[in-house]
Short mmCIF file of C-alpha atoms in Angstrom, two decimals:
data_model
loop_
_atom_site.label_atom_id
_atom_site.label_comp_id
_atom_site.label_asym_id
_atom_site.label_seq_id
_atom_site.Cartn_x
_atom_site.Cartn_y
_atom_site.Cartn_z
CA MET A 627 87.37 162.10 118.28
CA ILE A 628 87.54 158.80 121.05
CA SER A 629 88.47 159.97 124.29
CA ARG A 630 90.69 158.53 126.25
CA LYS A 631 88.47 156.95 128.66
CA ASN A 632 86.97 155.19 125.90
CA MET A 633 89.80 153.72 124.84
CA GLY A 634 90.36 152.60 128.13
CA SER A 635 87.64 150.93 129.02
CA ALA A 636 87.73 149.35 124.91
CA SER A 637 90.88 147.88 126.10
CA PRO A 638 90.03 144.33 127.67
CA LEU A 639 87.68 143.92 124.70
CA LEU A 640 90.15 144.48 122.13
CA LEU A 641 92.67 142.10 124.03
CA ILE A 642 90.37 139.07 124.00
CA THR A 643 89.82 139.52 120.41
CA LEU A 644 92.98 140.23 119.83
CA VAL A 645 94.16 136.94 121.79
CA LEU A 646 91.56 134.87 120.09
CA GLY A 647 92.35 136.35 116.68
CA VAL A 648 95.82 134.87 116.82
CA CYS A 649 95.59 131.93 118.86
CA PHE A 650 93.43 130.95 115.65
CA ALA A 651 95.66 132.46 113.44
CA THR A 652 98.10 130.26 114.89
CA TYR A 653 96.55 126.79 115.11
CA ASN A 654 95.56 127.26 111.44
CA LEU A 655 99.70 127.62 110.58
CA VAL A 656 100.51 124.75 112.84
CA THR A 657 98.01 122.47 111.58
CA MET A 658 98.94 123.98 108.16
CA VAL A 659 102.46 123.06 108.91
CA MET A 660 101.72 119.58 110.50
CA HIS A 661 99.56 118.54 107.41
CA ASN A 662 102.23 119.16 105.22
CA ARG A 663 105.62 118.09 106.85
CA SER A 664 103.67 114.71 107.34
CA ILE A 665 106.01 112.14 106.84
CA SER A 666 104.79 109.30 109.48
CA LYS A 667 103.06 107.75 107.35
CA LEU A 668 103.12 105.97 103.84
CA THR A 669 100.93 105.88 101.42
CA ILE A 670 100.15 103.43 99.36
CA TYR A 671 97.78 104.56 95.96
CA ASN A 672 96.39 102.15 93.10
CA SER A 673 95.10 102.85 89.43
CA ASP A 674 91.88 104.61 90.69
CA GLY A 675 93.15 107.22 92.83
CA GLY A 676 92.35 105.44 96.31
CA ILE A 677 94.79 105.66 99.16
CA PHE A 678 95.73 102.92 101.98
CA VAL A 679 97.57 104.35 104.59
CA ASP A 680 100.30 102.44 106.01
CA PRO A 681 102.62 103.77 109.03
CA ILE A 682 105.32 105.62 106.83
CA VAL A 683 104.70 108.51 104.92
CA GLU A 684 101.40 110.59 103.85
CA MET A 685 101.52 112.09 100.43
CA PRO A 686 100.67 116.13 101.44
CA GLU A 687 97.48 116.20 100.12
CA SER A 688 98.62 119.78 98.05
CA VAL A 689 100.61 117.62 96.10
CA ARG A 690 98.24 114.40 95.95
CA LYS A 691 95.69 116.52 94.41
CA LEU A 692 98.36 119.03 92.17
CA LYS A 693 97.17 118.80 88.21
CA ARG A 694 100.81 118.87 86.63
CA ALA A 695 101.69 118.52 83.15
CA LYS A 696 103.05 115.75 80.89
CA MET A 697 106.38 114.24 83.42
CA PRO A 698 108.25 111.82 81.11
CA PHE A 699 110.84 109.25 82.54
CA HIS A 700 114.14 107.76 81.10
CA VAL A 701 113.09 103.76 80.84
CA ALA A 702 116.59 102.14 81.86
CA LEU A 703 117.21 98.78 82.57
CA THR A 704 120.84 97.02 84.16
CA ALA A 705 121.82 93.52 81.30
CA THR A 706 124.51 91.69 80.70
CA ASP A 707 125.81 90.04 77.13
CA ALA A 708 124.50 86.75 78.57
CA PRO A 709 121.85 84.78 75.94
CA TYR A 710 119.57 84.36 78.88
CA SER A 711 119.94 88.26 79.68
CA LYS A 712 119.88 89.24 76.03
CA TRP A 713 116.37 87.74 75.06
CA GLN A 714 114.75 89.46 78.12
CA CYS A 715 115.35 92.96 77.40
CA ARG A 716 114.34 92.24 73.08
CA ILE A 717 110.85 91.43 74.34
CA MET A 718 111.09 94.35 77.55
CA TYR A 719 111.85 96.81 74.77
CA TYR A 720 109.81 95.05 72.05
CA TRP A 721 106.52 96.25 74.70
CA TYR A 722 108.29 99.49 75.29
CA LYS A 723 108.06 100.70 71.77
CA LYS A 724 104.62 98.92 71.53
CA GLN A 725 103.48 101.07 74.57
CA LYS A 726 105.19 104.28 74.21
CA ASP A 727 102.93 106.41 72.76
CA LEU A 728 99.80 105.44 73.51
CA PRO A 729 97.43 107.67 75.69
CA GLY A 730 98.54 107.22 79.13
CA SER A 731 101.88 106.24 79.14
CA GLU A 732 104.78 108.96 80.14
CA MET A 733 107.59 106.95 78.95
CA GLY A 734 110.42 108.79 77.28
CA GLY A 735 113.89 107.39 76.24
CA PHE A 736 115.08 104.35 76.87
CA THR A 737 119.12 102.33 77.63
CA ARG A 738 119.92 99.01 78.50
CA ILE A 739 123.14 99.55 80.66
CA LEU A 740 125.17 96.85 79.79
CA HIS A 741 127.02 96.19 82.57
CA SER A 742 129.79 93.44 80.21
CA GLY A 743 132.47 96.33 79.84
CA ASN A 744 132.00 95.50 75.58
CA PRO A 745 129.82 95.32 73.26
CA ASP A 746 127.60 92.93 71.32
CA ASN A 747 124.97 92.37 68.93
CA LEU A 748 121.92 93.79 70.33
CA MET A 749 124.11 97.42 69.74
CA ASN A 750 122.08 98.83 66.54
CA GLU A 751 118.50 97.01 67.99
CA ILE A 752 118.29 98.15 71.52
CA PRO A 753 119.96 101.49 73.05
CA THR A 754 122.79 101.26 74.71
CA VAL A 755 125.16 102.41 77.19
CA ILE A 756 128.35 99.92 78.03
CA VAL A 757 129.38 100.34 81.75
CA ASP A 758 132.59 98.91 83.12
CA PRO A 759 131.62 95.33 85.20
CA LEU A 760 132.80 95.38 89.32
CA PRO A 761 136.54 94.23 89.35
CA ALA A 762 136.94 90.28 89.37
CA GLY A 763 135.51 88.70 92.00
CA LEU A 764 133.78 91.25 94.08
CA ASP A 765 130.78 89.85 93.21
CA ARG A 766 131.16 87.18 94.69
CA GLY A 767 128.97 84.99 92.23
CA TYR A 768 126.23 88.23 93.37
CA ILE A 769 125.67 89.40 89.46
CA VAL A 770 122.97 91.90 90.63
CA LEU A 771 125.60 93.82 92.39
CA ASN A 772 126.90 95.42 89.65
CA ARG A 773 123.88 97.08 89.30
CA PRO A 774 124.38 99.78 91.84
CA TRP A 775 127.95 100.17 90.37
CA ALA A 776 126.12 100.40 86.88
CA PHE A 777 123.73 103.27 87.96
CA VAL A 778 126.20 105.59 89.06
CA GLN A 779 128.77 104.90 85.93
CA TRP A 780 125.87 105.68 83.90
CA LEU A 781 124.18 108.72 85.62
CA GLU A 782 127.65 110.17 85.09
CA LYS A 783 128.69 109.69 81.56
CA ALA A 784 125.18 109.32 79.88
CA THR A 785 122.75 112.70 78.74
CA ILE A 786 119.41 112.24 80.40
CA GLU A 787 116.86 114.36 78.89
CA GLU A 788 113.76 113.76 81.40
CA GLU A 789 113.83 114.68 84.64
CA TYR A 790 112.65 111.33 86.17
CA VAL A 791 113.69 107.77 85.66
CA LEU A 792 112.85 104.31 85.89
CA MET A 793 114.59 101.71 86.77
CA ALA A 794 113.51 98.58 85.39
CA GLU A 795 114.52 94.70 85.01
CA PRO A 796 114.94 92.65 81.52
CA ASP A 797 112.19 90.43 82.98
CA HIS A 798 109.61 92.96 82.93
CA ILE A 799 106.47 93.54 80.53
CA PHE A 800 104.60 96.74 79.72
CA VAL A 801 101.44 95.36 79.98
CA THR A 802 99.46 98.79 79.49
CA PRO A 803 100.81 102.50 79.17
CA LEU A 804 103.09 103.63 81.99
CA PRO A 805 102.18 106.90 83.54
CA ASN A 806 104.76 109.20 86.00
CA LEU A 807 103.97 107.62 88.66
CA ALA A 808 106.24 109.73 90.94
CA HIS A 809 104.70 113.27 92.99
CA GLY A 810 107.94 115.81 93.05
CA GLY A 811 110.43 114.66 95.91
CA TYR A 812 108.57 111.43 96.33
CA PRO A 813 109.51 108.39 94.21
CA ALA A 814 107.43 105.72 93.27
CA ALA A 815 108.27 102.29 93.99
CA PHE A 816 106.21 98.40 94.26
CA PRO A 817 106.04 97.27 97.93
CA PHE A 818 107.66 93.68 97.72
CA PHE A 819 106.01 91.70 100.64
CA TYR A 820 109.35 89.42 101.45
CA ILE A 821 111.30 93.18 102.47
CA LYS A 822 110.80 93.43 106.00
CA PRO A 823 113.04 95.99 107.52
CA ASP A 824 110.39 95.85 110.77
CA GLN A 825 111.81 92.06 111.35
CA ASN A 826 115.72 92.33 110.46
CA GLU A 827 115.89 95.15 112.87
CA LYS A 828 119.27 93.72 114.47
CA LEU A 829 121.49 93.46 111.03
CA LEU A 830 119.89 96.49 109.59
CA ARG A 831 121.15 98.80 112.56
CA LYS A 832 124.61 97.60 110.98
CA PHE A 833 123.98 99.84 108.15
CA PHE A 834 121.11 102.45 109.15
CA PRO A 835 122.15 103.69 112.38
CA GLU A 836 119.89 104.47 115.41
CA GLU A 837 120.09 108.10 115.45
CA MET A 838 119.07 108.13 111.66
CA GLY A 839 116.05 107.18 113.27
CA PRO A 840 113.38 103.93 113.60
CA VAL A 841 114.11 101.08 110.85
CA THR A 842 110.13 101.63 109.97
CA ASN A 843 111.94 104.58 107.72
CA ILE A 844 113.31 102.18 105.36
CA ASP A 845 110.70 101.05 103.04
CA PRO A 846 109.69 97.59 102.27
CA ILE A 847 110.72 97.96 98.41
CA GLY A 848 113.68 97.43 96.15
CA ASN A 849 115.21 99.17 93.39
CA SER A 850 112.67 98.29 90.29
CA PRO A 851 110.46 98.86 88.97
CA VAL A 852 111.09 102.28 91.14
CA ILE A 853 110.33 106.22 89.65
CA ILE A 854 112.33 108.82 90.55
CA LYS A 855 114.05 112.06 90.06
CA LYS A 856 117.20 112.06 88.72
CA GLU A 857 118.97 114.52 90.91
CA LEU A 858 117.78 111.94 93.77
CA LEU A 859 118.69 109.19 91.97
CA GLU A 860 122.61 110.65 91.42
CA LYS A 861 123.05 111.19 95.37
CA ILE A 862 121.45 107.88 96.57
CA ALA A 863 123.08 105.39 93.75
CA PRO A 864 126.83 105.61 95.11
CA THR A 865 125.47 104.80 98.58
CA TRP A 866 123.49 101.99 97.29
CA MET A 867 126.43 100.25 95.50
CA ASN A 868 128.95 101.30 99.28
CA VAL A 869 125.58 99.91 101.30
CA SER A 870 125.73 96.77 98.89
CA LEU A 871 129.33 96.18 99.33
CA LYS A 872 128.96 96.15 102.89
CA MET A 873 126.42 94.18 103.08
CA LYS A 874 128.09 91.32 100.99
CA ASP A 875 130.97 91.89 102.92
CA ASP A 876 129.09 90.46 106.34
CA PRO A 877 128.51 87.30 106.48
CA GLU A 878 125.30 87.33 108.96
CA THR A 879 123.89 89.97 106.41
CA ASP A 880 124.96 87.80 103.20
CA LYS A 881 123.58 84.92 104.37
CA THR A 882 120.21 86.37 106.27
CA PHE A 883 119.59 88.42 102.90
CA GLY A 884 120.69 86.04 99.96
CA TRP A 885 119.44 87.33 96.48
CA VAL A 886 117.37 90.29 97.75
CA LEU A 887 120.72 91.63 99.69
CA GLU A 888 120.96 94.60 96.96
CA MET A 889 117.23 94.96 97.41
CA TYR A 890 117.75 95.89 101.02
CA ALA A 891 121.00 97.54 99.82
CA TYR A 892 118.58 100.22 98.00
CA ALA A 893 115.88 100.97 100.82
CA VAL A 894 118.62 101.40 102.77
CA ALA A 895 120.54 103.86 101.21
CA SER A 896 117.33 105.96 100.48
CA ALA A 897 116.47 106.24 103.61
CA LEU A 898 120.14 107.17 104.81
CA HIS A 899 119.25 110.00 102.39
CA GLY A 900 115.93 110.95 104.00
CA VAL A 901 113.75 109.76 100.68
CA GLN A 902 111.04 107.73 101.35
CA HIS A 903 108.65 106.33 98.22
CA ILE A 904 104.93 106.59 97.92
CA LEU A 905 104.45 102.58 97.34
CA GLN A 906 102.18 101.51 94.50
CA LYS A 907 100.63 98.56 94.62
CA ASP A 908 99.51 98.29 91.12
CA PHE A 909 102.80 99.10 89.78
CA MET A 910 103.06 95.68 89.11
CA LEU A 911 102.10 91.64 88.76
CA GLN A 912 103.86 88.58 90.04
CA PRO A 913 102.31 86.01 88.14
CA PRO A 914 101.86 83.14 89.24
CA TRP A 915 100.61 84.79 92.38
CA ASP A 916 99.18 87.71 91.22
CA LEU A 917 95.72 86.26 89.54
CA GLU A 918 94.50 89.44 87.23
CA ILE A 919 96.20 91.74 85.36
CA GLY A 920 93.39 94.61 86.33
CA LYS A 921 94.59 97.83 85.89
CA LYS A 922 98.54 97.15 86.57
CA TYR A 923 100.86 98.20 84.76
CA ILE A 924 103.73 95.70 84.57
CA ILE A 925 104.26 92.04 83.90
CA HIS A 926 107.40 90.63 86.37
CA TYR A 927 108.18 87.46 85.21
CA THR A 928 110.31 86.14 88.06
CA TYR A 929 108.59 83.03 89.18
CA GLY A 930 108.12 79.81 87.47
CA CYS A 931 104.50 78.63 86.58
CA ASP A 932 103.82 74.84 86.63
CA TYR A 933 100.36 74.15 85.90
CA ASN A 934 98.91 70.57 85.32
CA MET A 935 96.25 69.99 82.47
CA LYS A 936 93.54 70.72 85.03
CA GLY A 937 94.39 73.98 85.14
CA GLU A 938 96.19 73.68 88.78
CA LEU A 939 99.00 75.41 90.15
CA THR A 940 101.81 72.81 90.74
CA TYR A 941 104.51 75.16 92.76
CA GLY A 942 107.70 73.70 93.61
CA LYS A 943 107.05 70.93 91.22
CA ILE A 944 107.23 70.96 87.14
CA GLY A 945 104.02 71.14 85.78
CA GLU A 946 102.55 69.32 82.79
CA TRP A 947 102.61 72.67 81.10
CA ARG A 948 105.20 75.54 82.60
CA PHE A 949 106.74 78.88 81.92
CA ASP A 950 109.33 79.23 84.04
CA LYS A 951 112.26 81.85 82.23
CA ARG A 952 114.89 79.71 84.06
CA SER A 953 114.46 77.18 81.32
CA PHE A 954 116.20 79.46 78.58
CA LEU A 955 119.98 80.01 80.71
CA ARG A 956 121.61 79.36 77.34
CA GLY A 957 119.47 80.77 74.33
CA PRO A 958 115.95 82.00 73.48
CA PRO A 959 112.55 80.59 74.28
CA PRO A 960 111.15 79.40 70.65
CA ARG A 961 108.47 81.32 69.10
CA ASN A 962 104.78 80.25 69.47
CA LEU A 963 104.75 78.47 72.97
CA PRO A 964 101.82 76.60 73.36
CA LEU A 965 99.16 78.45 75.68
CA PRO A 966 98.35 76.92 79.00
CA PRO A 967 95.22 74.32 79.33
CA PRO A 968 91.92 76.30 80.14
CA GLY A 969 91.59 77.44 84.17
CA VAL A 970 94.91 78.76 84.66
CA PRO A 971 94.73 82.41 85.14
CA GLU A 972 94.47 85.56 83.10
CA SER A 973 98.24 86.78 84.29
CA VAL A 974 100.05 83.07 82.91
CA VAL A 975 97.92 83.04 79.60
CA THR A 976 98.65 86.77 78.89
CA LEU A 977 102.27 86.68 79.37
CA VAL A 978 102.95 84.02 77.38
CA LYS A 979 100.84 85.51 74.77
CA MET A 980 102.86 88.65 75.09
CA VAL A 981 106.04 86.51 74.99
CA ASN A 982 104.69 85.36 71.55
CA GLU A 983 103.46 88.24 69.87
CA ALA A 984 107.28 89.46 70.85
CA THR A 985 109.24 86.47 69.42
CA ALA A 986 106.50 86.75 66.55
CA ASN A 987 107.70 90.29 65.33
CA ILE A 988 111.21 90.50 66.46
CA PRO A 989 113.48 90.08 63.35
CA ASN A 990 115.77 87.01 63.87
CA TRP A 991 114.79 86.11 67.14
CA ASP A 992 116.67 82.79 67.40
CA ALA A 993 120.32 84.88 67.19
CA GLU A 994 121.85 84.80 70.87
#
């Protein structure tokens, strides 16, 4: 038996031990909480699993290293019934089918969200859901203002088996099989160099009040390409639509943001819901500025590609050789487009070859 005297003499040692133990446990607890709640930085992943940290959101280590089962995502793109939109959708869907079941792919089902309000001649070729356009005149000639409204309707009326959704566009080509780049509640998005919230704080404060935090909480992204949990998109989409319309109604914002207004609206809507994205630089490449395919997943052919016969870029001036989707506003490009001259970057050569393969294999290609 330990006497009261011995207990008394041991008390200081026991107290010191207890205090040190509690401090150590508290330190570990605080460190763990701070590590797992760190949302002041944004992690940019590349395809090799390397990380580049940019000050917005840092992925918790436990999430980043978590080995997971396959997580398929539904591919969804918005489109119109115009010939310009239809031929791009056909090429996009061709490459989706080619890549879908290859190793590394987590692509699930596919939907063309047709926001023209009526069926067209691609209904039997591409899985399609018809939704209504905005009321006449509301988009004021800015057709992509229909995109958030189209997603709101689709999410309400469609049965989507997959837990995740990829928001894509007609001028996307899957150059390699695409895995699910999202991590749980962290959607994956491509960072656009021209989306600059920190340089547009005055405008953005009209839609993102100061009590919501710094404008750096707004990610430098658009809505596409984005892989996101369906339940998160269901929350964001109505806000995205409302912010888009409010931005369009504000003359200063409309003039400043121009054709990227709807992209800013998605970024703001996400931030209003406290959703931040993992920025994936390898998500997409954009010829002619990105020269190599590397380990990227999507070719986005939004820019014109103009070259002289020496293989030199003549951007801003129509080249001796060119590929520009806007050359085919009224109908599809012909089959077997001429390849670019020697010296043109791999990205442009690959783009034209992939367009040619698709058009050679899609039946009735010349049909609008």
